[in-house]
mmCIF file of C-alpha atoms and ligand atoms in Angstrom:
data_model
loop_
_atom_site.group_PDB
_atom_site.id
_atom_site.type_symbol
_atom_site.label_atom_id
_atom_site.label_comp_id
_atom_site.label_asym_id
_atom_site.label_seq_id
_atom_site.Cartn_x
_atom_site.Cartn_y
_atom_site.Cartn_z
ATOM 1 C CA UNK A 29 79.547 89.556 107.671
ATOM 2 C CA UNK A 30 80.769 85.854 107.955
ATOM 3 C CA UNK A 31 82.108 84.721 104.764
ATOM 4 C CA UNK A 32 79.715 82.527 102.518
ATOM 5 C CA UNK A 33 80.172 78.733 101.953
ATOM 6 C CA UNK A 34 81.614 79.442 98.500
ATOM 7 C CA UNK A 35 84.395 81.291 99.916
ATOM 8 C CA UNK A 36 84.829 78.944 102.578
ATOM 9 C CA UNK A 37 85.574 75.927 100.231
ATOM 10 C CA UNK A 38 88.126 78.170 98.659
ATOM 11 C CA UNK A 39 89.700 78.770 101.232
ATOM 12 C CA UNK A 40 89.511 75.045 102.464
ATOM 13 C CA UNK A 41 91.008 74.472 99.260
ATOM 14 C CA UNK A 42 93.382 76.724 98.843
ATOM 15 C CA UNK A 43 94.791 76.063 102.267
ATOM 16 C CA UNK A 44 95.268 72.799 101.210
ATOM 17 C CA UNK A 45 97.306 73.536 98.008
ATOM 18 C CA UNK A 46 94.769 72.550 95.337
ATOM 19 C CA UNK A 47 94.894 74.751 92.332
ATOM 20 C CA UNK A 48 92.133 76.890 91.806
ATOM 21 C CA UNK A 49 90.478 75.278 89.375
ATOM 22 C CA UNK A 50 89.451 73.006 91.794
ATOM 23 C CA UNK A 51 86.899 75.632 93.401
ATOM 24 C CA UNK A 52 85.716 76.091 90.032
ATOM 25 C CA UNK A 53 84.403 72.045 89.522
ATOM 26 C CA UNK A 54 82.404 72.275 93.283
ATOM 27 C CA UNK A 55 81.157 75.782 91.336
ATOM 28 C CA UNK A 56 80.345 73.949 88.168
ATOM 29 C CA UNK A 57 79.007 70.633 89.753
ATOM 30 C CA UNK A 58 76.608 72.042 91.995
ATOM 31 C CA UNK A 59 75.356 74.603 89.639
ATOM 32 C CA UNK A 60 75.686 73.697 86.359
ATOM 33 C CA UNK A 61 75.730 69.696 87.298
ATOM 34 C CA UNK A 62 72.918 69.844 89.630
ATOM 35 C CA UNK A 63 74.734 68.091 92.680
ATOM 36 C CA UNK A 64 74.029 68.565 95.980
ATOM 37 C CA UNK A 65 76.295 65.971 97.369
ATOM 38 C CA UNK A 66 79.976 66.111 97.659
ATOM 39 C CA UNK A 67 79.850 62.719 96.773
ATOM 40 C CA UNK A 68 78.593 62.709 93.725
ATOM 41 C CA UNK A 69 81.019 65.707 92.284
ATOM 42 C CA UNK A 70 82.759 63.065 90.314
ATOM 43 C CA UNK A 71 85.566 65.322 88.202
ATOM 44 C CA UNK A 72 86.976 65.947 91.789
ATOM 45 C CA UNK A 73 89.394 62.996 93.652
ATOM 46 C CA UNK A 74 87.522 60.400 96.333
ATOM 47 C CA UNK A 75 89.785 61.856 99.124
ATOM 48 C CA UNK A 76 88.809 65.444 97.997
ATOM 49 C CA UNK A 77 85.250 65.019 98.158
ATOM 50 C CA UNK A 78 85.011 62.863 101.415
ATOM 51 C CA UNK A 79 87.397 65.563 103.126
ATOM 52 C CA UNK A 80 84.967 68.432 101.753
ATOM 53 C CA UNK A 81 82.019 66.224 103.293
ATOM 54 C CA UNK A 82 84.185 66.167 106.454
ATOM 55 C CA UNK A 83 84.367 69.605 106.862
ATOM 56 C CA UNK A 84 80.823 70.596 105.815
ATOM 57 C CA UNK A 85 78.832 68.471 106.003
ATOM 58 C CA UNK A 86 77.459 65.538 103.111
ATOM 59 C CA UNK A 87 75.667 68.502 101.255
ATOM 60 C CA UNK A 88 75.470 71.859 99.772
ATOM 61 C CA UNK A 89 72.431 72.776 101.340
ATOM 62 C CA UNK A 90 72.318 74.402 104.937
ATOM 63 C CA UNK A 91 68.196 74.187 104.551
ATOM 64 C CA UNK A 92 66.798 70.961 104.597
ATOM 65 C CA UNK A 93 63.081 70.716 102.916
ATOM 66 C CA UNK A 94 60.275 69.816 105.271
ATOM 67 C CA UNK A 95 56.753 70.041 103.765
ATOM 68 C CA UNK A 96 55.944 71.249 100.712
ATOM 69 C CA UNK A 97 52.380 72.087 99.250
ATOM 70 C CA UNK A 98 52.321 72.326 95.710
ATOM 71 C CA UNK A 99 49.425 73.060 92.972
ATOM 72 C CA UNK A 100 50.394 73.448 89.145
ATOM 73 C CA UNK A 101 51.283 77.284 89.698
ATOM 74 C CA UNK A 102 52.689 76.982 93.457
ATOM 75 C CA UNK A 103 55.032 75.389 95.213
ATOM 76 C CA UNK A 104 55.326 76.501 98.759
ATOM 77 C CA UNK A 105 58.434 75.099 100.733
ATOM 78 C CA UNK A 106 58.731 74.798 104.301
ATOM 79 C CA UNK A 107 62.693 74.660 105.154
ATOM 80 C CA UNK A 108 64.304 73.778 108.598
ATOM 81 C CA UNK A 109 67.459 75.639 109.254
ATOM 82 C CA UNK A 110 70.461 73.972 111.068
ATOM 83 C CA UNK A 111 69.339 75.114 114.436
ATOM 84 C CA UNK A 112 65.629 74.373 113.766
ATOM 85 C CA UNK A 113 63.994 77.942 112.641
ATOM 86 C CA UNK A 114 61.404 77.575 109.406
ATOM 87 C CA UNK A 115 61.513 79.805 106.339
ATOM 88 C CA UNK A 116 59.233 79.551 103.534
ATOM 89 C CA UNK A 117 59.858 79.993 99.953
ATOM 90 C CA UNK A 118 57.626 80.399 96.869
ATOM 91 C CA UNK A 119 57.361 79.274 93.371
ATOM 92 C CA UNK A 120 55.061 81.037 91.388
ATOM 93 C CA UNK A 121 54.622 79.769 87.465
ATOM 94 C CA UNK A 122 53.526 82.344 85.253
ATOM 95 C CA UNK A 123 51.470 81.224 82.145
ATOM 96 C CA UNK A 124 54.087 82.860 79.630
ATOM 97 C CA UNK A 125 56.498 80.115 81.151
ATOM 98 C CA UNK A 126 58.460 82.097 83.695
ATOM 99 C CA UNK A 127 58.961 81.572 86.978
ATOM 100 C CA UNK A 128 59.575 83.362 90.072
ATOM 101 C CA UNK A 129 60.695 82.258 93.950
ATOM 102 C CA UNK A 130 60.019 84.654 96.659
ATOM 103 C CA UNK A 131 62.383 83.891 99.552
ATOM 104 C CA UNK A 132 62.369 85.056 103.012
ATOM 105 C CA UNK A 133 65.296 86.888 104.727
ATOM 106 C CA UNK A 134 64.530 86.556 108.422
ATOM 107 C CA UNK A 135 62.689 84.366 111.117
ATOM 108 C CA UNK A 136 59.916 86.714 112.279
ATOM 109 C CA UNK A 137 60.440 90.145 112.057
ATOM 110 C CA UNK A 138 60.962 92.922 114.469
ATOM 111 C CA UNK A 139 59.123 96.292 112.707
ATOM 112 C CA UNK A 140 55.445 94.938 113.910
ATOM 113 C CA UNK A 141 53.549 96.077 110.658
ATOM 114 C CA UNK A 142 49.771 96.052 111.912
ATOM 115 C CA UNK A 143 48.707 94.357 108.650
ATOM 116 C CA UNK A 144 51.380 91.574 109.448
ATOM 117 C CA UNK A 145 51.459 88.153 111.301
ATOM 118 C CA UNK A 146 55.492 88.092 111.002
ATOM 119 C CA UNK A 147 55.759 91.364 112.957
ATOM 120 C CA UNK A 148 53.081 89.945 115.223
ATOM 121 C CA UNK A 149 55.847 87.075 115.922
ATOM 122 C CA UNK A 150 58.658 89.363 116.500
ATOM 123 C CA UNK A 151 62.148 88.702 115.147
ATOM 124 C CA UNK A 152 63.666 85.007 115.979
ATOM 125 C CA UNK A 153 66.578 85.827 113.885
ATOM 126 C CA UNK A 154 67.739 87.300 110.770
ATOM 127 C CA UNK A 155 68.927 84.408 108.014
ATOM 128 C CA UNK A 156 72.395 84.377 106.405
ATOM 129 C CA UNK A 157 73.211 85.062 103.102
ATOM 130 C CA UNK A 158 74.073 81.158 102.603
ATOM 131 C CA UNK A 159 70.625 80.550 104.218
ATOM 132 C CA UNK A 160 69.007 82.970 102.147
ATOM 133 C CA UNK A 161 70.179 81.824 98.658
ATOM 134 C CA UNK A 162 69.902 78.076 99.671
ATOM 135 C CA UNK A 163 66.187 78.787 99.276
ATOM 136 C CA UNK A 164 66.868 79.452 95.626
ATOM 137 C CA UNK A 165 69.140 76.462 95.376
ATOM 138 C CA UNK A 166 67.277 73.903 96.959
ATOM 139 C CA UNK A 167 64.342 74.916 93.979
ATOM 140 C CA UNK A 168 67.173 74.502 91.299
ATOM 141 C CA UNK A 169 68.370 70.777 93.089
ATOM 142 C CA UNK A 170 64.962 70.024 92.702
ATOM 143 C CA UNK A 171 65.014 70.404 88.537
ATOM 144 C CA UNK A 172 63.113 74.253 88.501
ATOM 145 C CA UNK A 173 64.336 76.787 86.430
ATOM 146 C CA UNK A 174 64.709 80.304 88.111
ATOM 147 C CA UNK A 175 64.169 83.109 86.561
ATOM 148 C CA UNK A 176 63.865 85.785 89.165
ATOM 149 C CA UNK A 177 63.530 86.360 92.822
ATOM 150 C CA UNK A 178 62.114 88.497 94.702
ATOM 151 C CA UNK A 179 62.875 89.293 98.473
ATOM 152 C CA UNK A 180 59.110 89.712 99.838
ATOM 153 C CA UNK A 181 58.815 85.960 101.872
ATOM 154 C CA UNK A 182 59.309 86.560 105.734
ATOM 155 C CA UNK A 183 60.905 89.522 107.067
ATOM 156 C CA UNK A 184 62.053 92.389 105.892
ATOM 157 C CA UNK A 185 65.033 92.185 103.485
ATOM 158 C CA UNK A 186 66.798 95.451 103.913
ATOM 159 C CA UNK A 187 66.534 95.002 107.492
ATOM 160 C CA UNK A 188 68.820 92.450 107.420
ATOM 161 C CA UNK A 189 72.492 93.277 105.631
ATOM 162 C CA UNK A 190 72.683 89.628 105.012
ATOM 163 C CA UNK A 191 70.583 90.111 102.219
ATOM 164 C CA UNK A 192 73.149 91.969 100.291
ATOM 165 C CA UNK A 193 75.287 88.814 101.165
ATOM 166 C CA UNK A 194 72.797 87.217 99.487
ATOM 167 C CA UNK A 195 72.402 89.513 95.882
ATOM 168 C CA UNK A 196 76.087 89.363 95.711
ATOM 169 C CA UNK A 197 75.933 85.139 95.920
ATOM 170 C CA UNK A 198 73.032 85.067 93.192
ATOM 171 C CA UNK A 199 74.379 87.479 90.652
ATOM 172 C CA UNK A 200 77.960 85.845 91.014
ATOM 173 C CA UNK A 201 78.581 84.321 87.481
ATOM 174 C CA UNK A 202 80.708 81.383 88.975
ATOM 175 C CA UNK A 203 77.822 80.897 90.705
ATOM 176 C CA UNK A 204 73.750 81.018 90.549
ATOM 177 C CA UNK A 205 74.770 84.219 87.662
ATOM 178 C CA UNK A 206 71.413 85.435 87.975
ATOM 179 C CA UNK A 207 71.065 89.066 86.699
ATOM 180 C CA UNK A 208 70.541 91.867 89.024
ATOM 181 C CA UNK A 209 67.841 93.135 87.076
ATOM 182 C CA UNK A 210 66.073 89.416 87.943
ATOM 183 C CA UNK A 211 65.579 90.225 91.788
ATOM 184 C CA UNK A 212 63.371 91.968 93.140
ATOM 185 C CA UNK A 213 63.315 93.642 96.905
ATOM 186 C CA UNK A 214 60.109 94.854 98.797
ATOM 187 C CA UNK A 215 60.869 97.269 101.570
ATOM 188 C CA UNK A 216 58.727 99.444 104.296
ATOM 189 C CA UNK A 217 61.412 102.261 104.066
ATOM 190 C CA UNK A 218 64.593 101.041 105.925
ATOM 191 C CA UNK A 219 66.368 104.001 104.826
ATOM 192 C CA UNK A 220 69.918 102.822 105.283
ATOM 193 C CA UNK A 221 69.389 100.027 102.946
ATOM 194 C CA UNK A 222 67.136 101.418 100.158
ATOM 195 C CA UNK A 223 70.629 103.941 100.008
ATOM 196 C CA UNK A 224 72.830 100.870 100.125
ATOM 197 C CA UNK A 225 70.869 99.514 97.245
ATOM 198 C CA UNK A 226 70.858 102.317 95.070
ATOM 199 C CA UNK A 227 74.887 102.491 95.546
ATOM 200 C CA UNK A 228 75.836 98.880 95.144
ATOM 201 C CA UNK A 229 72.813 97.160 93.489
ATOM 202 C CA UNK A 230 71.589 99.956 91.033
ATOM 203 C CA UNK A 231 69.658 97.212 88.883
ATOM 204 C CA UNK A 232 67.332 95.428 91.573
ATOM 205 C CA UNK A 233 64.238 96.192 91.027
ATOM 206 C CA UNK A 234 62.830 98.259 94.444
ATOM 207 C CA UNK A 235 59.063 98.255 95.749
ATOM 208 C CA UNK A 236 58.426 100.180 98.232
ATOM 209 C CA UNK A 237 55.526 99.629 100.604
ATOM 210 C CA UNK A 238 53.442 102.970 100.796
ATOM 211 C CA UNK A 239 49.942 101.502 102.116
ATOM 212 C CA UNK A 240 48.936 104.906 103.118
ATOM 213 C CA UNK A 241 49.877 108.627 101.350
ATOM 214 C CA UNK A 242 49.037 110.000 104.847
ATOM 215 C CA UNK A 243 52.355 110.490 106.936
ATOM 216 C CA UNK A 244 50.345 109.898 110.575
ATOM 217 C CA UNK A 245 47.929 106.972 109.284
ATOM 218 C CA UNK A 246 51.313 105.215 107.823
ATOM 219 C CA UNK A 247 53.067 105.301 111.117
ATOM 220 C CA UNK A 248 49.936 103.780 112.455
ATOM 221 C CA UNK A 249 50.531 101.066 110.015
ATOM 222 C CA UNK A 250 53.968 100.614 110.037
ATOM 223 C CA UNK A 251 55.547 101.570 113.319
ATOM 224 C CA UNK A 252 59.278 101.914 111.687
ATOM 225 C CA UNK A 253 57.778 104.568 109.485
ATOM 226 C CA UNK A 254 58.224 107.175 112.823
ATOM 227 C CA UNK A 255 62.213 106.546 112.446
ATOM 228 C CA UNK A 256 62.424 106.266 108.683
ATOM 229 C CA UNK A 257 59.311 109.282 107.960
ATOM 230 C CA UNK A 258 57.477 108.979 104.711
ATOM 231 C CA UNK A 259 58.873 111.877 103.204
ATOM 232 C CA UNK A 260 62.750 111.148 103.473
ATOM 233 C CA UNK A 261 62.081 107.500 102.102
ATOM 234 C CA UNK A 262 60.545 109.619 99.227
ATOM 235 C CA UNK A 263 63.693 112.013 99.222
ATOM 236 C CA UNK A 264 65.326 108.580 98.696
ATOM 237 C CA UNK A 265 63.628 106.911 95.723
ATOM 238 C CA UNK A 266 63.315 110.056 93.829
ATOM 239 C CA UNK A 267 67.554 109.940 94.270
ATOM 240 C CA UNK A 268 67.131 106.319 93.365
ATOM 241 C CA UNK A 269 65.498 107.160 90.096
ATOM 242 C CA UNK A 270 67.863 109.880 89.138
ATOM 243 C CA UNK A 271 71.148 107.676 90.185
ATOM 244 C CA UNK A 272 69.419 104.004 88.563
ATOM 245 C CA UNK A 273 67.020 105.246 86.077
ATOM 246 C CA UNK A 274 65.354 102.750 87.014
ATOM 247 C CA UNK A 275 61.232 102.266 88.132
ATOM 248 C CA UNK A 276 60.195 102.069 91.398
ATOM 249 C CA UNK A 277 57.209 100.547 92.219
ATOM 250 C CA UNK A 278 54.922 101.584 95.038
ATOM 251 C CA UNK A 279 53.193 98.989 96.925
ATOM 252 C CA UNK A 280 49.485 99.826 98.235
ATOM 253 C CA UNK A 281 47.793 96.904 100.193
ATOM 254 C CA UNK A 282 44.073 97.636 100.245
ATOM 255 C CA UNK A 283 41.992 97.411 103.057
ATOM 256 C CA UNK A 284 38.673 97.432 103.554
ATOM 257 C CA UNK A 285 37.816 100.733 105.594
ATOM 258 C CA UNK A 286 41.400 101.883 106.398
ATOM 259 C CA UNK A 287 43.199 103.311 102.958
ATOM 260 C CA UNK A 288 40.601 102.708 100.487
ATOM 261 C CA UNK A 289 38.446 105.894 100.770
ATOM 262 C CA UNK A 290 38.470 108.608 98.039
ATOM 263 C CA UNK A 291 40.526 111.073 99.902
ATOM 264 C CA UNK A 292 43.233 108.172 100.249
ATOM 265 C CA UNK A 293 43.217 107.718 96.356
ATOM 266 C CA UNK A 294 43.796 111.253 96.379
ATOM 267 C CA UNK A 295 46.435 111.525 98.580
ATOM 268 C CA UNK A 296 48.150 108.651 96.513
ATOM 269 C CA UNK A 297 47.776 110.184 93.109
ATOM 270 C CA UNK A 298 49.004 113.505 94.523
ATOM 271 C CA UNK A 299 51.860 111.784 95.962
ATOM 272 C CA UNK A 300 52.706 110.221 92.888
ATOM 273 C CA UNK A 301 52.505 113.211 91.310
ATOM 274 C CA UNK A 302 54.937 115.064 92.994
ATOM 275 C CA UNK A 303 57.723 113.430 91.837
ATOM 276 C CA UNK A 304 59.860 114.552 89.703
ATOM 277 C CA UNK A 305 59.455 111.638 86.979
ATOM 278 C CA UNK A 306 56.487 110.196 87.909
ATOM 279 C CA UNK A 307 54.916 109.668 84.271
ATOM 280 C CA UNK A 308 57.896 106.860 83.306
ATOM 281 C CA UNK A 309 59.472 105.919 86.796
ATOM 282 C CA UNK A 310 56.592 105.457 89.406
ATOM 283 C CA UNK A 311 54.204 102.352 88.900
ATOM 284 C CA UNK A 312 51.967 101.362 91.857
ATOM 285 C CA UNK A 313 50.958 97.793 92.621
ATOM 286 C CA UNK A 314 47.617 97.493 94.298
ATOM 287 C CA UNK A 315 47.615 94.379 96.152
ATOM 288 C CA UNK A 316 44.291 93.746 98.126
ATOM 289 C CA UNK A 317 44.596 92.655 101.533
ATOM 290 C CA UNK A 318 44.181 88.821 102.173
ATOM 291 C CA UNK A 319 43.589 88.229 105.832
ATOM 292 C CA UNK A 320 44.345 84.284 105.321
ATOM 293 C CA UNK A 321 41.813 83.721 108.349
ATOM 294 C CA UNK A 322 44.640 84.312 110.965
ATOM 295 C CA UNK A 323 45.231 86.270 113.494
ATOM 296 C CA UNK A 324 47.135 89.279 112.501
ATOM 297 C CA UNK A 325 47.777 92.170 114.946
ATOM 298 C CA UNK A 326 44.868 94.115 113.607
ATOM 299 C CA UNK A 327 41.892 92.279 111.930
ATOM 300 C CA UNK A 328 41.574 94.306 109.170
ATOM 301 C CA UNK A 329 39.068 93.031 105.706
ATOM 302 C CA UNK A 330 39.621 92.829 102.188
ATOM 303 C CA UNK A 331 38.660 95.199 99.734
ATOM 304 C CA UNK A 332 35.947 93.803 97.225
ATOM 305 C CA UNK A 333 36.796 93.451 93.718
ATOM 306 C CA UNK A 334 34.771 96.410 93.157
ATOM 307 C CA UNK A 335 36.550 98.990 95.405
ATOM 308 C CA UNK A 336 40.110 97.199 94.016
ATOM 309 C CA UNK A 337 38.566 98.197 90.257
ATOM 310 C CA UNK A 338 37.414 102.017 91.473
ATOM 311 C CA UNK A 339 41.015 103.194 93.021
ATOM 312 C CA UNK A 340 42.846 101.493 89.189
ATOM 313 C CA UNK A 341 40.288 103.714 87.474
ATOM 314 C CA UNK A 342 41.157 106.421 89.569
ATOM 315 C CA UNK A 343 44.775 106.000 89.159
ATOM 316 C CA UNK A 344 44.378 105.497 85.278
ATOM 317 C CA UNK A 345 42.338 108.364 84.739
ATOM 318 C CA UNK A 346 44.955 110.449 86.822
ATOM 319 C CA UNK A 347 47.223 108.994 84.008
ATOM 320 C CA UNK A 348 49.832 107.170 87.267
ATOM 321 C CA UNK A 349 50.569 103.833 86.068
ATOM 322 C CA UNK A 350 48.809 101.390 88.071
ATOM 323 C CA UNK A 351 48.592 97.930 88.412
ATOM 324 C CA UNK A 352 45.822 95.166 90.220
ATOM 325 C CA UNK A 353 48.478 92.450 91.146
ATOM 326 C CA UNK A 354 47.417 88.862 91.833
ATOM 327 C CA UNK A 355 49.347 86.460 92.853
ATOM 328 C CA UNK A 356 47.883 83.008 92.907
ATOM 329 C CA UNK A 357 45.875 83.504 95.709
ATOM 330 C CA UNK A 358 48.973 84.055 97.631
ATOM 331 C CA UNK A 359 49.939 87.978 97.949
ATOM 332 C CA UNK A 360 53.067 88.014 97.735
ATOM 333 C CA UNK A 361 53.658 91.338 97.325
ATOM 334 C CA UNK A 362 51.202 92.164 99.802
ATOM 335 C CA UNK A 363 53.557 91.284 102.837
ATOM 336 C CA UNK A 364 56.265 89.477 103.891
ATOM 337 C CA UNK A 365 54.059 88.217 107.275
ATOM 338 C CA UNK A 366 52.126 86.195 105.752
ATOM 339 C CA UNK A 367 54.256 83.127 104.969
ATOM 340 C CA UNK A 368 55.363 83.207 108.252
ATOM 341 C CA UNK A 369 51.356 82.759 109.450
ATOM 342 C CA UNK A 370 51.237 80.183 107.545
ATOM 343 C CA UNK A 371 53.765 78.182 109.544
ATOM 344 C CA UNK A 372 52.353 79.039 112.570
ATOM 345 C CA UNK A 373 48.887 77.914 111.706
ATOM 346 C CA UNK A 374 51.251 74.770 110.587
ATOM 347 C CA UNK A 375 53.389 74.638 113.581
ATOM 348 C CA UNK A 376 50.817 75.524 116.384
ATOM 349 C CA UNK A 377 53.571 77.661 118.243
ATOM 350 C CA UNK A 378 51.842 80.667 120.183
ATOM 351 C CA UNK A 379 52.216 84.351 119.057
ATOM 352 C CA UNK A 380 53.938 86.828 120.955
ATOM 353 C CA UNK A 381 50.974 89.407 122.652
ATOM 354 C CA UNK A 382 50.686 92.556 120.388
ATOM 355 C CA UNK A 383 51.678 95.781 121.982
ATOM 356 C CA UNK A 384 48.661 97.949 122.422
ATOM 357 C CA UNK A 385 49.013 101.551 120.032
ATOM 358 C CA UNK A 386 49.375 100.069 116.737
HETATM 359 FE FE1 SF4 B 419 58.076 92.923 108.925
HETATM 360 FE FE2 SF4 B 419 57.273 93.109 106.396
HETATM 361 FE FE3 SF4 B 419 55.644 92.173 108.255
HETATM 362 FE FE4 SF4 B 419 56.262 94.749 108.289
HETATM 363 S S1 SF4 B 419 55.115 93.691 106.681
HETATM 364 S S2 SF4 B 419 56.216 93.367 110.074
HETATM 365 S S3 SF4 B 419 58.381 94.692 107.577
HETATM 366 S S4 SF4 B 419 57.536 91.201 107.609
#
């Protein structure tokens, strides 16, 4: 993985013979002074800061902010990469104060969820880890406090290993010292990197996508699901309880006619119940399905309020802890795709045709 901007100006630094302390003031003046211009990172020389501007560029930022739509509880930020790809990022605002940024890890995305503009699109390309945490940044520039992140905007974050790039950058303490335990990743079961996790990010908090407790009707839903198969990404996060000891939450997006039927709640209590600690360390997040009024591969319907109420009860009298998450009228945690559909209702660009099958 190509190193990240920090470690570049250190280098650039170091090559030139400035003590290290000198790394430490870009460090402090971008994060704890708020500057995103070399020029204004006053405690460092004039020559040093137009030579840093030389080599990278006037700012910090690789992103650069295009539109932005923003209500009192959302701010949704369109951001043009270097080459001209868009990302979006979210800031939710809780009413208890906090606040939370959903970023996006890749352009597109290449595992063609049925439920899913993004995988509709295909995968442009996957976003660095500078890319990735600049989305973070660019909120904190702007005056917002952070207080967690969660890796559910476009793409799927485990599918790219950037992303790990990109926890190591934000829980740096020289850096955006964010807490582990303060990000979040969603994934549909990329095997490889719900192990990496567990091994070298034990305290990010893991949601895993389930959508269906039926192995067939999953793969239907999420084509990956036929490589990584529903019951070794369970073998996983029952390991990833034992190792962490931490919860995992299961992800269920509801839709209308396709998961929410009694034998489905069945299957998913059943599921649950199988695991080994499922009374503490298995929460799921019902999420209902928000079709946005574009085009997704499938056209599946929401679930009404009623159904959404019916499968909690369910769950709840099963005694699985269970959870009706909204998000603002945004579902976040619903999928990934869906801030990418935004952009290209936005950015009129045609979709890629949708294999037939799925
Ligand atoms: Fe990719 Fe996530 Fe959409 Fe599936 S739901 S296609 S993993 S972005």
């Amino acid at each position: 993985m190509e190193p990240s901007k920090y470690d570049r100006i250190a280098y650039f630094l170091a090559e030139r013979g400035e003590p290290a302390y000198r790394t430490r003031q870009v460090y402090d003046a971008v994060f704890r002074g708020g500057h995103g211009e070399f020029a204004d990172m006053h405690p460092l020389p004039q020559g040093m800061r137009a030579d840093l501007a030389t080599e990278f560029g006037p700012g910090i930022l690789s992103l650069k902010p295009v539109t932005a739509s923003i209500s009192q509880q959302v701010n949704k930020t369109l951001f043009e990469t270097a080459d001209g790809e868009r990302v979006e990022a979210v800031l939710m605002r809780f009413e208890a104060g906090w606040t939370s940024l959903c970023v996006s890890t890749q352009v597109g995305c290449g595992l063609g969820c049925t439920f899913c503009a993004t995988g509709a699109v295909g995968l442009r390309r996957n976003l660095t880890a500078d890319e990735i945490s600049d989305q973070v940044l660019a909120f904190q520039l702007g005056g917002e406090t952070i207080d967690s992140v969660s890796f559910m905007g476009m793409g799927e974050a485990l599918a790219n290993r950037a992303s790990f790039g990109a926890f190591e950058l934000l829980t740096r303490d020289d850096l955006f010292n964010l807490g582990a335990r303060r990000l979040s990743v969603s994934t549909v079961g990329i095997i490889p990197g719900m192990k990496r996790l567990t091994a070298e990010f034990p305290q990010i908090n893991l949601t895993f996508s389930l959508h269906s407790p039926f192995p067939e009707q999953r793969q239907e839903l999420i084509p990956v699901s036929r490589r990584y198969p529903l019951a070794d990404c369970l073998e996983v996060l029952d390991n990833h309880v034992d190792v962490t000891g931490r919860k995992v939450y299961l992800a269920y997006l509801v839709m209308a006619g396709v998961n929410d039927s009694e034998e489905h709640v069945t299957g998913l209590v059943d599921l649950v119940k199988e695991r080994a600690h499922w009374e503490t360390r298995f929460h799921v997040n019902l999420v209902r399905f928000n079709p946005l009024g574009i085009e997704s591969p499938i056209a599946y319907e929401s679930a009404d309020e009623s159904v959404m109420r019916r499968i909690l009860a369910r769950l709840d009298g099963a005694g699985v802890h269970a959870t009706i998450r909204r998000s603002f009228g945004v579902d976040i945690d619903a999928a990934c795709g869906q801030l990418y559909a935004k952009y290209q209702a936005h950015a009129g660009r045609a979709m890629r045709p949708v294999s037939s099958g799925r």
